[in-house]
PDB file of C-alpha atoms in Angstrom:
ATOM      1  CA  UNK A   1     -15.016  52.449 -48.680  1.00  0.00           C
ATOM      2  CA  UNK A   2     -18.254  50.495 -48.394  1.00  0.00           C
ATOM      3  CA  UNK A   3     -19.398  52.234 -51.961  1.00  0.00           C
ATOM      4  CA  UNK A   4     -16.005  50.532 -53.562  1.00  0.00           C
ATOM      5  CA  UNK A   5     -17.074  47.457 -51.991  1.00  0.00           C
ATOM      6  CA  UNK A   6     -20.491  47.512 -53.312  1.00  0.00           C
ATOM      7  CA  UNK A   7     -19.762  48.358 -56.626  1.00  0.00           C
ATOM      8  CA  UNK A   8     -15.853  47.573 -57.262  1.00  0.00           C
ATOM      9  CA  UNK A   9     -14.147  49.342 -60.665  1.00  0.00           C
ATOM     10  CA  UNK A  10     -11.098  49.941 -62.169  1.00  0.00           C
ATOM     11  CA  UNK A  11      -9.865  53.369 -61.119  1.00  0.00           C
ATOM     12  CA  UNK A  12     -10.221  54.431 -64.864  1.00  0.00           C
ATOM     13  CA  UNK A  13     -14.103  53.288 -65.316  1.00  0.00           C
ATOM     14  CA  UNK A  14     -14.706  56.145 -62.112  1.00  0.00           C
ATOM     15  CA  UNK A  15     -16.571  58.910 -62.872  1.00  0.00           C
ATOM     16  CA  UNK A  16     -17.737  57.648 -66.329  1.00  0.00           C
ATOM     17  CA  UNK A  17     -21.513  58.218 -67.559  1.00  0.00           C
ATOM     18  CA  UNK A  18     -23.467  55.408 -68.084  1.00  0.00           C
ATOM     19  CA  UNK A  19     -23.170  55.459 -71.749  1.00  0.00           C
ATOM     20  CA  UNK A  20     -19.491  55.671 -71.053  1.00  0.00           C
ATOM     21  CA  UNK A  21     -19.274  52.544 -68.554  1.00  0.00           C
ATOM     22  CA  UNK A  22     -21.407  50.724 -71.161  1.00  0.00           C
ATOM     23  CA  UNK A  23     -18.887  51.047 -73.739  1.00  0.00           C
ATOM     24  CA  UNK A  24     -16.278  50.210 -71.803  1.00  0.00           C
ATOM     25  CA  UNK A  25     -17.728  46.807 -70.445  1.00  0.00           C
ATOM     26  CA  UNK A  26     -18.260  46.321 -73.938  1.00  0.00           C
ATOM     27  CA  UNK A  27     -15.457  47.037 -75.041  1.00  0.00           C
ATOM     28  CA  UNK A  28     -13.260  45.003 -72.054  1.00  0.00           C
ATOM     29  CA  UNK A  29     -15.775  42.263 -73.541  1.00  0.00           C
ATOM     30  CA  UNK A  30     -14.889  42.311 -77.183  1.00  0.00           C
ATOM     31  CA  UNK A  31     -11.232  42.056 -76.207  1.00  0.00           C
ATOM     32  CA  UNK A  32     -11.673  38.948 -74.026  1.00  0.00           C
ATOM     33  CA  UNK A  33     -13.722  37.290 -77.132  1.00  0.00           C
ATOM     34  CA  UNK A  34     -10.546  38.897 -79.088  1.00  0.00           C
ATOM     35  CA  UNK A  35      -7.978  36.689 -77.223  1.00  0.00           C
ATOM     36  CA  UNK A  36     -10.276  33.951 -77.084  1.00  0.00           C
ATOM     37  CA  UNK A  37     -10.444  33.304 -80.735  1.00  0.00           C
ATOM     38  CA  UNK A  38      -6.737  34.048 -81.477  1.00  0.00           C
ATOM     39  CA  UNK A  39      -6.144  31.300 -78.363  1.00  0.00           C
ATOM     40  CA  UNK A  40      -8.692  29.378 -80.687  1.00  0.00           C
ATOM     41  CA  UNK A  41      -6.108  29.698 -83.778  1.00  0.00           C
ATOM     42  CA  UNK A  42      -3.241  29.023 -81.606  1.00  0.00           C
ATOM     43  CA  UNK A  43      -4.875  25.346 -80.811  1.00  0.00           C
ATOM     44  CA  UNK A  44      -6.428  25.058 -84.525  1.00  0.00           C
ATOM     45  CA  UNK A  45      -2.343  25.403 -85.423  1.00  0.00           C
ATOM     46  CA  UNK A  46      -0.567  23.323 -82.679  1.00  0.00           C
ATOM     47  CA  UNK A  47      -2.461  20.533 -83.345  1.00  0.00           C
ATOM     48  CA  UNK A  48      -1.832  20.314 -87.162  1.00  0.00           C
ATOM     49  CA  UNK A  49       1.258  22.152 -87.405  1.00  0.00           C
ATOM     50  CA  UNK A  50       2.407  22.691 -84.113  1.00  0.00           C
ATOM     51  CA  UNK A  51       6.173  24.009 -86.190  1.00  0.00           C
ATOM     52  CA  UNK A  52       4.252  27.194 -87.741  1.00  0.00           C
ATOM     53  CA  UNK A  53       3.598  30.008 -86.132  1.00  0.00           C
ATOM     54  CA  UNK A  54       0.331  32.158 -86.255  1.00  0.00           C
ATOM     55  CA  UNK A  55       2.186  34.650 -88.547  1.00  0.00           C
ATOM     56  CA  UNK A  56       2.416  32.457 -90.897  1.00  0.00           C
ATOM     57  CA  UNK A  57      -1.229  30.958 -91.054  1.00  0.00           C
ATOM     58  CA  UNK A  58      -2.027  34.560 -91.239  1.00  0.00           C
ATOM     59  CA  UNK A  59       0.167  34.834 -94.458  1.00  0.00           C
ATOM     60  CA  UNK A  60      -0.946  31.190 -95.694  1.00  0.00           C
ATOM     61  CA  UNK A  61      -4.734  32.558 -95.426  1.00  0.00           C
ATOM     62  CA  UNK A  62      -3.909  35.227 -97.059  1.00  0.00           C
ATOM     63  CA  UNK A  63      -2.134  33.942-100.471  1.00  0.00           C
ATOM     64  CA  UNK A  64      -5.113  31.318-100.149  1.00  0.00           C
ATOM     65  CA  UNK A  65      -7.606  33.903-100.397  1.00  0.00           C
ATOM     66  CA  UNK A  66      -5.529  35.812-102.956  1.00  0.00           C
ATOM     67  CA  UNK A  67      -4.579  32.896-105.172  1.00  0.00           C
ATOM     68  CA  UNK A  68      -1.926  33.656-107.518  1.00  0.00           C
ATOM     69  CA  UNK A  69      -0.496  36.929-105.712  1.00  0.00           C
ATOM     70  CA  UNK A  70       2.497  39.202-106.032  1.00  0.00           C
ATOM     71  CA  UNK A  71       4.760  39.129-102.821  1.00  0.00           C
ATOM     72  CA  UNK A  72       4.759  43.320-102.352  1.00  0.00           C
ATOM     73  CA  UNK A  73       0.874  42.650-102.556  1.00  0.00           C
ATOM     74  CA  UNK A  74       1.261  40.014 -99.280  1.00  0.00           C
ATOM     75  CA  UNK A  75       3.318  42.495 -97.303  1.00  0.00           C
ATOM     76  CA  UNK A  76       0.780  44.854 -97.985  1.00  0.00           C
ATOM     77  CA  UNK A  77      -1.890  42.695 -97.503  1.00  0.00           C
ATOM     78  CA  UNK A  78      -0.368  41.871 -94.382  1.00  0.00           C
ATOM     79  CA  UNK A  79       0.397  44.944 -93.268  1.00  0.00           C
ATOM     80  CA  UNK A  80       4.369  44.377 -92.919  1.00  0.00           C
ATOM     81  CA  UNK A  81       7.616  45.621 -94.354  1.00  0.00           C
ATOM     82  CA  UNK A  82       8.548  43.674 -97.487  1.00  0.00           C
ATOM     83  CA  UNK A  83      11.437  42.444 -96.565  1.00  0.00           C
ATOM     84  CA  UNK A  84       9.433  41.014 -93.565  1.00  0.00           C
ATOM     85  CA  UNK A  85       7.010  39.000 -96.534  1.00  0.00           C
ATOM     86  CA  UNK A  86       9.721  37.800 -97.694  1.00  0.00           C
ATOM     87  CA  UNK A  87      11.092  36.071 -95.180  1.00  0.00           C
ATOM     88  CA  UNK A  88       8.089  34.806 -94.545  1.00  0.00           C
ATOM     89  CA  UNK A  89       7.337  33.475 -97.721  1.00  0.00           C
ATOM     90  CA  UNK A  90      10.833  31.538 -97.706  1.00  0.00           C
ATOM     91  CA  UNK A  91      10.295  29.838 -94.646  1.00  0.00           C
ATOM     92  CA  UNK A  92       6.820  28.676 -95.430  1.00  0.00           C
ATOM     93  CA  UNK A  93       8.238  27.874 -99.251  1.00  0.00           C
ATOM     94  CA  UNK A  94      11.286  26.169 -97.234  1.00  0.00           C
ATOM     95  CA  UNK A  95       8.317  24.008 -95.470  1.00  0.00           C
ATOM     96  CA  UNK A  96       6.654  23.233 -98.671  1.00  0.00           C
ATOM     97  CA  UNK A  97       3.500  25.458 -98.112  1.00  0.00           C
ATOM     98  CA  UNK A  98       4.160  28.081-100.719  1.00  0.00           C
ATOM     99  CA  UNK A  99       5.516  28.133-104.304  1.00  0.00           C
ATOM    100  CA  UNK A 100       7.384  31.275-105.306  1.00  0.00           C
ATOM    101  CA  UNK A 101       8.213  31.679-108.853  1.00  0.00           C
ATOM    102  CA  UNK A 102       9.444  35.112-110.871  1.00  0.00           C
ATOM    103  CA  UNK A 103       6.631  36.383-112.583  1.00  0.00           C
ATOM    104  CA  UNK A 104       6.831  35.829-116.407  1.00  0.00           C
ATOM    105  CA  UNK A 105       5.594  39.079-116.843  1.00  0.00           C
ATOM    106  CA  UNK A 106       7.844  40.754-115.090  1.00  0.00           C
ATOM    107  CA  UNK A 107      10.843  39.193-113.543  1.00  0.00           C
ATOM    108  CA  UNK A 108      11.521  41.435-111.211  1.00  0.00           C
ATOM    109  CA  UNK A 109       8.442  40.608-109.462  1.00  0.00           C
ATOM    110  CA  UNK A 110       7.657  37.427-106.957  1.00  0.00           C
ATOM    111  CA  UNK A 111       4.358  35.270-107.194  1.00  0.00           C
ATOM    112  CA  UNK A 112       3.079  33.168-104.398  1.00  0.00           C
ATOM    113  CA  UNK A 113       0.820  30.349-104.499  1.00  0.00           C
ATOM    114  CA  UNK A 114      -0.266  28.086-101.960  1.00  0.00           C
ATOM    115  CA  UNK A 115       1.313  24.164-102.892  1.00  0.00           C
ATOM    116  CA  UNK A 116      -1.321  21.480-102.563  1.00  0.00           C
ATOM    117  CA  UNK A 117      -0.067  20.836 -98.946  1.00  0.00           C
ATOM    118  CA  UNK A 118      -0.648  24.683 -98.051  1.00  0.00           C
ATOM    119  CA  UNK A 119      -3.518  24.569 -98.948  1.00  0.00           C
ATOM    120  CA  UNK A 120      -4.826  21.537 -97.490  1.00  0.00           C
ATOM    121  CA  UNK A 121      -3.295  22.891 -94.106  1.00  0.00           C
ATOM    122  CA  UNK A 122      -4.864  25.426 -94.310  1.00  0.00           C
ATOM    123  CA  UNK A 123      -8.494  23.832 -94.934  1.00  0.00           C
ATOM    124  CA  UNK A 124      -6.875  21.455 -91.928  1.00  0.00           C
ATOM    125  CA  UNK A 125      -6.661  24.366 -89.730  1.00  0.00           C
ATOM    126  CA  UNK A 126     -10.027  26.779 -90.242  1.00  0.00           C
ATOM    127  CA  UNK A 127     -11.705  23.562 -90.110  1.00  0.00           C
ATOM    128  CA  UNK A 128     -10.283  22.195 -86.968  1.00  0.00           C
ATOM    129  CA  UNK A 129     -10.771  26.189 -85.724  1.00  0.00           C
ATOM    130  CA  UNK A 130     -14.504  26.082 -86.849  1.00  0.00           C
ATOM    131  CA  UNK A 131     -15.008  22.788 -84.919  1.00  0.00           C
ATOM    132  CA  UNK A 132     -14.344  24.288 -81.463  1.00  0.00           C
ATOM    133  CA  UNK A 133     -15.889  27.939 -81.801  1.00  0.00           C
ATOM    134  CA  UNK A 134     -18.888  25.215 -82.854  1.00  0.00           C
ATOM    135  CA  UNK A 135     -18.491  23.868 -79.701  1.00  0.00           C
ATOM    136  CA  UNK A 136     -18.357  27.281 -77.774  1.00  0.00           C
ATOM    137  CA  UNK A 137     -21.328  27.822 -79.459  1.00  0.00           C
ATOM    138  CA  UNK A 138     -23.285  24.314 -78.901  1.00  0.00           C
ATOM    139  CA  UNK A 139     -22.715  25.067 -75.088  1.00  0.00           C
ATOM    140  CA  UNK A 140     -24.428  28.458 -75.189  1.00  0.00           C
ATOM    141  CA  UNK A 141     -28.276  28.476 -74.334  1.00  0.00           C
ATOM    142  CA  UNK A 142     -30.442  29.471 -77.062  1.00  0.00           C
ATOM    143  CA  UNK A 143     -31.624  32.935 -75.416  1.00  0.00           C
ATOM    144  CA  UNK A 144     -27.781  33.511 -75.789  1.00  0.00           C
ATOM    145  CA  UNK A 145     -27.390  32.242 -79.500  1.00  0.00           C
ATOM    146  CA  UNK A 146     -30.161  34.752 -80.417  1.00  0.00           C
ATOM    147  CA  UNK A 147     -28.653  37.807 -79.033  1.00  0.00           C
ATOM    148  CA  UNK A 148     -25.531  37.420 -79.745  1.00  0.00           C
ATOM    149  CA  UNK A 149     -25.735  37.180 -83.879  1.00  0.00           C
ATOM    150  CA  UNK A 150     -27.285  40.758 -83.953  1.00  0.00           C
ATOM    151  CA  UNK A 151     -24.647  41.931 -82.006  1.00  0.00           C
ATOM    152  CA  UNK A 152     -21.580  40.605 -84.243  1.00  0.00           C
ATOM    153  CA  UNK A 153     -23.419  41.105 -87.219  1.00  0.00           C
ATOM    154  CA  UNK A 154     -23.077  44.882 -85.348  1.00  0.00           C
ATOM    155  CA  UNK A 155     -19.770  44.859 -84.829  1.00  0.00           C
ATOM    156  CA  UNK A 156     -18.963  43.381 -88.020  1.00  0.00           C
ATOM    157  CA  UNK A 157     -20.622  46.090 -90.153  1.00  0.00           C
ATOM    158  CA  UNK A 158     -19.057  48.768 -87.714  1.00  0.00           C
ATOM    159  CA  UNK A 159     -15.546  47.306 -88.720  1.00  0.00           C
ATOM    160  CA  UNK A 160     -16.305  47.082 -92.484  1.00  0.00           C
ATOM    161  CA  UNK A 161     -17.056  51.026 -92.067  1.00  0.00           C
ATOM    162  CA  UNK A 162     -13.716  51.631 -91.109  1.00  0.00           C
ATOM    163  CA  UNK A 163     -11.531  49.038 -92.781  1.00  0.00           C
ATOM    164  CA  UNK A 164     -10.905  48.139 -96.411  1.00  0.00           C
ATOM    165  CA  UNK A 165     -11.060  44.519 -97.897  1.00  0.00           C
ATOM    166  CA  UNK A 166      -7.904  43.110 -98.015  1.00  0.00           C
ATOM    167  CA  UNK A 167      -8.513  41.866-101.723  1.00  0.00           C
ATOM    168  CA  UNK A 168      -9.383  45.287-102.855  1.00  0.00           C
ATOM    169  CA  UNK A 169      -5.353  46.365-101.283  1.00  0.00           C
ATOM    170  CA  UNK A 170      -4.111  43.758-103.577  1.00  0.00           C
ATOM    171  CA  UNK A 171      -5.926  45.119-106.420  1.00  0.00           C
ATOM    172  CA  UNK A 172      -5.064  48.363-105.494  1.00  0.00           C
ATOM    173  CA  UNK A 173      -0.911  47.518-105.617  1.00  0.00           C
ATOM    174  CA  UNK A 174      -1.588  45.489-108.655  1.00  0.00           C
ATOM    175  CA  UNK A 175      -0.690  42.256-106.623  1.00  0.00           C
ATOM    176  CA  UNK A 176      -4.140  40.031-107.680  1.00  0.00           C
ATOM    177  CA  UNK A 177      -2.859  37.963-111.217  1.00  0.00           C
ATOM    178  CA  UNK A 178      -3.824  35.468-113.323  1.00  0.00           C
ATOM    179  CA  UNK A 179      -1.875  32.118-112.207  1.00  0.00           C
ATOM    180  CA  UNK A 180       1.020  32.087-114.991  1.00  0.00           C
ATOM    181  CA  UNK A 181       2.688  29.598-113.317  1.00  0.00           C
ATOM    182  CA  UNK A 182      -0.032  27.230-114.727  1.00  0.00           C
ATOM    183  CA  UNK A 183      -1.796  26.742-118.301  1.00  0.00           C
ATOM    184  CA  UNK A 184      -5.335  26.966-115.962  1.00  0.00           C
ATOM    185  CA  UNK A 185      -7.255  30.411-117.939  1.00  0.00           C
ATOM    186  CA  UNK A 186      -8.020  33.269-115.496  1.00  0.00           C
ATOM    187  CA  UNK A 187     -10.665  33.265-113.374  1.00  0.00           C
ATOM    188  CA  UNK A 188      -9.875  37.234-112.688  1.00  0.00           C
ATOM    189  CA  UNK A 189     -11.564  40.000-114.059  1.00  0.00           C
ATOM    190  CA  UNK A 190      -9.361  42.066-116.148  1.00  0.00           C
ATOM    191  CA  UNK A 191      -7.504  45.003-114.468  1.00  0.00           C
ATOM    192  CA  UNK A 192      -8.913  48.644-115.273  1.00  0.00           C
TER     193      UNK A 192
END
């Protein structure tokens, strides 16, 4: 009893090597920063558009990083059914955030653009979210600051190992266009 006392764990960090116990602290660690920063986006939302939800910022960031984009490309993008993009995209077109027009090209096909009001909620809302991780990060000591770059530069690299850009997905399903619902010429590289 008096070795639990000294040195309390969770039942499932017993019997772990040091290497292993490592990981998981680090791991238990990552996750709190995890829900921190999505708590962050929950804020950076209620207080500009306290009606959305963080689904739909997530799609909103993602047609504003995709520009012109096809709708299958979103879900995919997003990682959802369709049918789920969809639905999606008509509420947030319903709100005024998105503009949804039948590609010229192929009118069985959907293209999303952010409306000037997306994206200025958007800008609204990563700057708003930028402001208070600044903050988190104005209140750590310098020591701190120092290590902690090299360790999410770490973690960042680790995850760019394993996942894939969401832009090159779009490319991949074809979903990155030209805007034809404007006379503006393509920024876009030409498709292979």
């Amino acid at each position: 009893m008096e070795r639990a006392a000294e040195n309390p764990q969770p039942p499932a960090q017993e019997g772990l090597s040091p290497q292993d116990h490592e990981a998981e602290e680090i791991t238990v660690a990552i996750m709190a920063a995890s829900r921190l920063l999505v708590a962050i986006s929950a804020r950076a939302l209620a207080a500009i558009a306290p009606s959305l939800t963080l689904p739909q910022l997530r799609t909103l960031v993602v047609v504003d990083s995709c520009g012109p984009v096809k709708a299958a490309a979103v879900a995919t993008t997003l990682g959802v059914n369709p049918s789920t993009a969809i639905r999606m995209i008509e509420r947030l077109e319903g709100e005024g955030l998105i503009d949804r027009k039948p590609n010229p090209a192929n009118r069985r096909e959907v293209i999303v653009r952010l409306t000037d009001d997306g994206q200025e909620l958007v800008r609204r809302v990563l700057a708003h979210r930028r402001a208070e991780v600044a903050g988190l990060v104005d209140r750590l000591p310098a020591d701190q600051r120092a290590g902690l770059v090299p360790a999410l530069r770490a973690i960042t690299a680790a995850a760019d190992e394993l996942a894939v850009d969401p832009l090159d997905d779009v490319r991949r399903v074809g979903g990155l266009i030209a805007d034809p619902l404007s006379g503006a010429p393509s920024h876009l590289p030409a498709r292979p």
